[in-house]
Every structure is written in structure tokens, then in C-alpha cells.
Coordinates of C-alpha atoms in Angstrom, one line a residue:
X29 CA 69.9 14.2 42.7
X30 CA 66.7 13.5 41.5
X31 CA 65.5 12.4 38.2
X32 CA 61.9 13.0 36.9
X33 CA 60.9 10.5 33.7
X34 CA 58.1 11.8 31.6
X35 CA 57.6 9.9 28.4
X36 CA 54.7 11.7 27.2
X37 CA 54.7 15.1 28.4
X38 CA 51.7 18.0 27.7
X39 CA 50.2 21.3 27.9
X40 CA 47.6 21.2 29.8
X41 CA 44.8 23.2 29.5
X42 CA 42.4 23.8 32.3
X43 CA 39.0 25.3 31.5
X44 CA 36.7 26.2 34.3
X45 CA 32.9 26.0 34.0
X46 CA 29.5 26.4 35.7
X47 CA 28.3 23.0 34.3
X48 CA 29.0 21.7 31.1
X49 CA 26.3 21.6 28.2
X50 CA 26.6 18.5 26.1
X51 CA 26.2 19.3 22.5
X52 CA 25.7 22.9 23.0
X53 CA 28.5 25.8 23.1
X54 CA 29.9 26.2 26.5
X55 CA 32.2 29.6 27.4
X56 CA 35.0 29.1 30.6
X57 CA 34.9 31.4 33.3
X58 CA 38.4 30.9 34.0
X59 CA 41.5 29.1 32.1
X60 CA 45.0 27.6 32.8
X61 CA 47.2 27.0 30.8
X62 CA 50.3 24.4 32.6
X63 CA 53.3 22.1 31.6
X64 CA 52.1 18.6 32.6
X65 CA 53.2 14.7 32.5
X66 CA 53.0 12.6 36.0
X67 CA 57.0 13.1 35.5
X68 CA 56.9 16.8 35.3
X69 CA 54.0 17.5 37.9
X70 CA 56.8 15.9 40.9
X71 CA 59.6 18.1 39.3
X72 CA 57.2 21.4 39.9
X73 CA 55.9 20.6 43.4
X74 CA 59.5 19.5 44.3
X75 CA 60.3 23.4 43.2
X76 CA 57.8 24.5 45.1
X77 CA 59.0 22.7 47.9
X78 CA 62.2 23.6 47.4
X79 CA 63.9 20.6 46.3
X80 CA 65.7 20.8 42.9
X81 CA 65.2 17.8 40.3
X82 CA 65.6 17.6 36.7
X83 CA 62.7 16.7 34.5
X84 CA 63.9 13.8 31.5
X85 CA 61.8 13.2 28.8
X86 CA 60.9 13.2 25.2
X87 CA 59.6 16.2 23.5
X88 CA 58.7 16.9 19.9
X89 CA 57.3 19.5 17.7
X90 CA 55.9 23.1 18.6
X91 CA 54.5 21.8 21.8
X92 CA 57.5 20.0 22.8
X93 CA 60.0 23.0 22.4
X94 CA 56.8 24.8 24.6
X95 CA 57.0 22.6 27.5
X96 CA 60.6 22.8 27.4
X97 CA 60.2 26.7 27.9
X98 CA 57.5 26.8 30.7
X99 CA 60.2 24.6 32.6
X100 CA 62.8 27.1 31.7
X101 CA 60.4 29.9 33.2
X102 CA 59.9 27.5 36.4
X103 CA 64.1 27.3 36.6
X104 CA 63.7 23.5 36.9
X105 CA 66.7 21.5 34.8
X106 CA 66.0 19.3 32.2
X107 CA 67.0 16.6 29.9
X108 CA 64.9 16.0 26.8
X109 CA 65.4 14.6 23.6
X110 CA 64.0 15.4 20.3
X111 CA 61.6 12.7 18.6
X112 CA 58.8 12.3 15.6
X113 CA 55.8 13.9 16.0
X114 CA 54.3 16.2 18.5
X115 CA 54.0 16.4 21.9
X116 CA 50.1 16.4 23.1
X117 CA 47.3 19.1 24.7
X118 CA 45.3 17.7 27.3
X119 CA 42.0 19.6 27.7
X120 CA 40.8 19.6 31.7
X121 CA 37.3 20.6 31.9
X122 CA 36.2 21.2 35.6
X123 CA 32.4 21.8 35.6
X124 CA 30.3 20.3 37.8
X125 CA 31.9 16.7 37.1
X126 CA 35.8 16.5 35.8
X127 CA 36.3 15.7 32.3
X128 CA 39.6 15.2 30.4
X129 CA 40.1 15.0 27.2
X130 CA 44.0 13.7 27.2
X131 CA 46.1 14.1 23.2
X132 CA 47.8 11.1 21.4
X133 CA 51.5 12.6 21.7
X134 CA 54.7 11.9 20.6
X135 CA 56.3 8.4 18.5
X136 CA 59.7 7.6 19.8
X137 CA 61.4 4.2 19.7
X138 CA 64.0 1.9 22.2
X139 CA 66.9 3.8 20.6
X140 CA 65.7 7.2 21.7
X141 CA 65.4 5.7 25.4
X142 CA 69.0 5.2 25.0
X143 CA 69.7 8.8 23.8
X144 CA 68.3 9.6 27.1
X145 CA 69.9 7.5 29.3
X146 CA 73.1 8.4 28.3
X147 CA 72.4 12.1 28.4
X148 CA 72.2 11.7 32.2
X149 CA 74.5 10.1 34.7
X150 CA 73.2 8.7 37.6
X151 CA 74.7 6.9 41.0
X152 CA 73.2 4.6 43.5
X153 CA 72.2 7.1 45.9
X154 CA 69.9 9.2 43.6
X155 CA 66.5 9.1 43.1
X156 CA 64.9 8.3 39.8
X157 CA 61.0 9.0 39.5
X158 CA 59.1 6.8 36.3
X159 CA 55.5 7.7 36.0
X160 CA 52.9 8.0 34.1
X161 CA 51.8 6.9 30.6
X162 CA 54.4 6.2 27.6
X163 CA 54.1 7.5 24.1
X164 CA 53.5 5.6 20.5
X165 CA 56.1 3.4 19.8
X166 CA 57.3 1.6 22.9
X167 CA 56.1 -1.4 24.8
X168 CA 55.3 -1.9 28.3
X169 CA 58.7 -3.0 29.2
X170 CA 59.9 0.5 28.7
X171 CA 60.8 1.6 32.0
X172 CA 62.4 -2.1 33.7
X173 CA 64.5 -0.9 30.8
X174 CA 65.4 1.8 31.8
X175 CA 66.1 0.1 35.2
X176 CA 68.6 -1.9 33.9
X177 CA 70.3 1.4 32.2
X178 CA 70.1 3.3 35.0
X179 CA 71.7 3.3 38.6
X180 CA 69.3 4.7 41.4
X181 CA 66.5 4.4 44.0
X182 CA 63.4 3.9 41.8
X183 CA 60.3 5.3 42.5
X184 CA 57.4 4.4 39.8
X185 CA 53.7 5.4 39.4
X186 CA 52.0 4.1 36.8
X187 CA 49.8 1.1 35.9
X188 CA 48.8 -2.0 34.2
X189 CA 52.2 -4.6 32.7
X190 CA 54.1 -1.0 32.7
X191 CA 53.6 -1.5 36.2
X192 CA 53.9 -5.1 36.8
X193 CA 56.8 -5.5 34.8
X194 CA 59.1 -3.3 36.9
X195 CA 58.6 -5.7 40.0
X196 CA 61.4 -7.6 39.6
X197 CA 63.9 -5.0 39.2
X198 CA 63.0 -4.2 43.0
X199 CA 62.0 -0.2 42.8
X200 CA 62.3 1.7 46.3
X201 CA 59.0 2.6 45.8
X202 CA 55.7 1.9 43.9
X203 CA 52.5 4.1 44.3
X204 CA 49.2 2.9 42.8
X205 CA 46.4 4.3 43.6
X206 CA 43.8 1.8 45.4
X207 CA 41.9 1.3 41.8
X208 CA 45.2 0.8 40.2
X209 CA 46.0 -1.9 43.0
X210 CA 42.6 -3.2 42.8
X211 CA 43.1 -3.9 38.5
X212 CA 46.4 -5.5 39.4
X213 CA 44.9 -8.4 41.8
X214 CA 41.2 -8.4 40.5
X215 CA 39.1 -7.0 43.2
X216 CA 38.6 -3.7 45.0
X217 CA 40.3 -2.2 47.6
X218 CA 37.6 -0.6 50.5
X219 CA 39.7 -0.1 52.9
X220 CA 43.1 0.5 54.7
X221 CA 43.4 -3.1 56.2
X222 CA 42.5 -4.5 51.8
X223 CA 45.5 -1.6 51.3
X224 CA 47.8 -2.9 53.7
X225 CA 47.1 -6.8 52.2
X226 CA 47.6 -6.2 48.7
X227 CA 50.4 -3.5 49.0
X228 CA 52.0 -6.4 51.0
X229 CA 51.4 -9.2 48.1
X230 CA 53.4 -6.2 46.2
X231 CA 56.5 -6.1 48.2
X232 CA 56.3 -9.9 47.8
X233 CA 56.8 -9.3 44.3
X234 CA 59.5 -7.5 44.7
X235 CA 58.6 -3.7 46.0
X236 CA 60.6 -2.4 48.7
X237 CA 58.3 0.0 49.9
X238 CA 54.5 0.8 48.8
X239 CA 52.6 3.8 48.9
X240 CA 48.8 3.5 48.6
X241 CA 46.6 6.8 47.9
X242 CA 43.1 6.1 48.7
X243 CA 41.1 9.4 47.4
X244 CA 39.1 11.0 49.9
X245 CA 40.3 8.2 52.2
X246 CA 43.7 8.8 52.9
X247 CA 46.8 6.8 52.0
X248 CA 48.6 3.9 53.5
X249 CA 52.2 3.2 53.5
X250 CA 53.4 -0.7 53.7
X251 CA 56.9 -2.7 53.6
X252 CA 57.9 -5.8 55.0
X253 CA 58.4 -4.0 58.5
X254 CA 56.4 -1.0 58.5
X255 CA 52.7 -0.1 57.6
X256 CA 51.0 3.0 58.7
X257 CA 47.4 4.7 57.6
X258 CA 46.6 8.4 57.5
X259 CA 43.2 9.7 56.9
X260 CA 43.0 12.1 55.0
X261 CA 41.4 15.4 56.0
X262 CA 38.1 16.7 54.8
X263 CA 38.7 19.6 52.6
X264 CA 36.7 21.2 49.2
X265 CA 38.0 19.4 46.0
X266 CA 38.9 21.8 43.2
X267 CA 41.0 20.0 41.1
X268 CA 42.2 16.3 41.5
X269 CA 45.1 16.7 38.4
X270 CA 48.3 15.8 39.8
X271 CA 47.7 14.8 43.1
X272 CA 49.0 11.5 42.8
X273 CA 52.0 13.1 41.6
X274 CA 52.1 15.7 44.7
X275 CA 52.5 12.8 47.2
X276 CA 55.0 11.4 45.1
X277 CA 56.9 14.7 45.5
X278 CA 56.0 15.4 49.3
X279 CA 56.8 12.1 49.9
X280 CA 60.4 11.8 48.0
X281 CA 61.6 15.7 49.2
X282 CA 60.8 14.6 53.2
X283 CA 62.7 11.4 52.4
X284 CA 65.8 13.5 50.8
X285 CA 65.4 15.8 53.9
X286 CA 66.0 13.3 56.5
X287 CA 62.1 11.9 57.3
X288 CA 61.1 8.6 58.3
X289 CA 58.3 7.1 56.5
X290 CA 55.8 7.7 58.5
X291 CA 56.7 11.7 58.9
X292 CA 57.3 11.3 54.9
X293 CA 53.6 9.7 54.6
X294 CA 51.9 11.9 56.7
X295 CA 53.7 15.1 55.0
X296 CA 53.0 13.8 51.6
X297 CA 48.9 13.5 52.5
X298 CA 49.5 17.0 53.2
X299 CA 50.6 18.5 50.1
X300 CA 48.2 16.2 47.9
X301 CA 45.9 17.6 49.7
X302 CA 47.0 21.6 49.4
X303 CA 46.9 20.4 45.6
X304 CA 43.3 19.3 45.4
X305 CA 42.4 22.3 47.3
X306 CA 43.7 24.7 44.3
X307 CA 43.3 25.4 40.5

């Protein structure tokens, strides 16, 4: 099975503009309103894909018990628990430049990772996605945490110490993006070949396998016996949310299905890309 963490999930809502007017009162041409969190976002392309998972988080208030319905209407699974506050609105405004204006969110503590560890029960064969940005109230050792409560492959996208700090628990698989990988060693990542270097410094610190997205570049795929490089295609860019997360997905269900990295990689390019091409 696989497990999707989201420890600060949203509603996200999409607002399409000509151009936005600074100061001024602006009117959307089109709007979207979606279920979001780095977590969630791989649990809904898996469905699309046709891969089941089942989307664990924590949830509170009005908007919490809203999420919890929109993944009812998608028929994914899920495992939430209940905690202070409320879950957050993200406001996406896609002009003629992105903007995002993402909410606070939830306050939970170490005791209600523990409420949701034990709701699940996990082996050593499935698949356990953390990604993404952590609510009020816990630290950025949250999920080596739950790496020591959890059996699984681990598979974690996010940044910063929340990153770093889940190196030495040995995840299956990291995925910064190259300015994520660039913040972690202190310099910027230009190319495949600076890709392939520092994602190899990252298996050295304990990563078993690194995936790389590059943007409009492509993505690169590195362990200590493997590296390969797609480029990505050129294609009109609608809407960048959740791309990351779409490679995660692509990359995990052709992996599940039978793949070899490099079919996984290339396939996972694919679908990030069928997600920027879309509202």
C-alpha cells in the first residue's frame, strides 16, 4: 500500500486572471476550487493514474472536515486525525505572473503524530510518501519521527532541516527540486552534471535514491549505481501547483507497477508535465 503524509493540508483556491492590478479591484475569469497539501496532490494523481493510496494527515475545523469530503468525492482512503485550530485556504492567483498567497493552518503537537501513527499499520514493503510543509506546533524533526514509528520505503519531498534531518534514517527516495538542492549545499544547481554531483553528496548522506526536478529543464535521477537525465519537453505552462508532487506520483505508481528507474523517471517527467499543461 501506499501512504500519503500531509501535515498541513488546504483548500486551494485557484483564481484565473488577465493580469493582476496591484491596489486596485481585480475580477477572475475563471475559478477552482481543489483539496491540496504536497501529501494529498500524489494521492489524487495516483487516482488518476489508477493506483490506490491513502491520504494521512491532520485536519481541523470547518475546512478540515471539507478536505476530508472532497477526498470522499475523489474515493481516495484516508486517515486523519482531529487537532486545534483550522485547517488553511491557499489563494493561487494565475495572472500574468503566479502569485500564492498560502494560510497559517492547523496547531497539532508530537502526541497527535502518535494518534496517527497508530491509526495505520504499515510493513516493510509499502510505500510511505512525507512531503511538504508541517503545521504550528511541531519541529523539524517531525517526519525522522515518524521514520522511526513507521515501517516502509520512504519517499520525502520537502526542504530545509525537515529535509536534512531525515538523511540518516536512509529514505528510498528524496526529491528536491534543483533550488531546494542548491539551499541545502550553498550554491546553485545550472545544470544536469551540478544535479548529478550534489544528488550524489545526498546519497552519501544517506539517500538511497535521488530524484532531481529541474523546471523547464527536466529532471535527473541519481544513486550510487545509476544516474540518468531527461529533458524535459517544451510545452505552454498553465499552472506549476503540484508538479513536484505529480513526479512524485508518476514516479512511485511506475515503480509499484514493475518499472525500472529510468522507465519510472522518464514516465514521471511525463505526467508533471500533463500537470503544468492544465488548470
Amino acid at each position: 500500500m501506499i501512504y500519503t503524509f500531509t501535515l498541513n493540508p488546504s483548500i486551494d483556491y485557484l483564481m484565473e486572471l488577465d493580469n493582476l492590478k496591484i491596489g486596485d479591484i481585480n475580477r477572475s475569469k475563471n475559478e477552482y476550487i481543489k483539496v491540496g497539501g504536497k501529501g494529498i496532490n500524489v494521492s489524487m494523481v495516483l487516482k488518476e493514474l489508477g493506483t490506490d493510496s491513502v491520504a494521512c494527515g491532520l485536519i481541523a475545523g470547518s475546512i478540515g472536515n471539507m478536505i476530508e469530503n472532497q477526498l470522499k468525492l475523489l474515493n481516495i482512503n484516508s486517515s486523519f486525525v482531529t487537532v486545534k485550530g483550522n485547517s488553511r485556504i491557499n489563494v493561487k492567483i494565475m495572472a500574468d505572473c503566479e502569485t500564492a498567497i498560502n494560510g497559517k493552518g492547523c496547531i497539532a503537537e508530537l502526541n497527535d503524530i502518535d494518534k496517527l501513527c497508530n491509526t495505520i499499520n504499515t510493513n516493510d514493503s509499502d510505500y510511505i510518501v512525507l512531503s511538504g510543509s508541517i503545521c504550528s506546533g511541531l519541529d523539524a524533526t517531525v517526519y525522522s519521527y515518524i521514520m522511526e514509528k513507521l515501517k516502509g520505503r520512504f519517499i520525502v519531498d520537502a526542504c530545509g532541516d525537515l529535509f536534512k534531518n531525515t538523511l540518516p534514517k536512509r529514505p528510498f527516495i528524496v526529491k528536491p527540486n534543483h533550488i531546494e538542492l542548491g539551499e541545502i549545499f550553498n550554491c546553485q544547481i545550472n545544470s544536469f552534471d551540478d544535479a548529478f554531483k550534489y544528488g550524489e553528496r545526498l546519497c552519501l548522506m544517506g539517500a538511497m535514491n535521488v530524484i532531481v526536478s529541474m523546471g523547464k529543464m527536466g529532471a535527473v535521477f541519481v544513486n550510487g549505481n545509476e544516474k540518468y537525465a531527461i529533458k524535459a519537453n517544451k510545452i505552454e505552462v498553465k499552472n506549476t501547483v503540484g508538479a513536484g508532487d505529480s513526479m512524485v506520483a508518476g514516479f512511485i505508481h511506475s515503480i509499484v507497477n514493475g518499472a525500472d528507474y529510468k522507465t519510472a523517471l522518464e514516465f514521471a517527467e511525463k505526467v508533471a508535465e500533463n500537470k503544468i499543461s492544465s488548470i
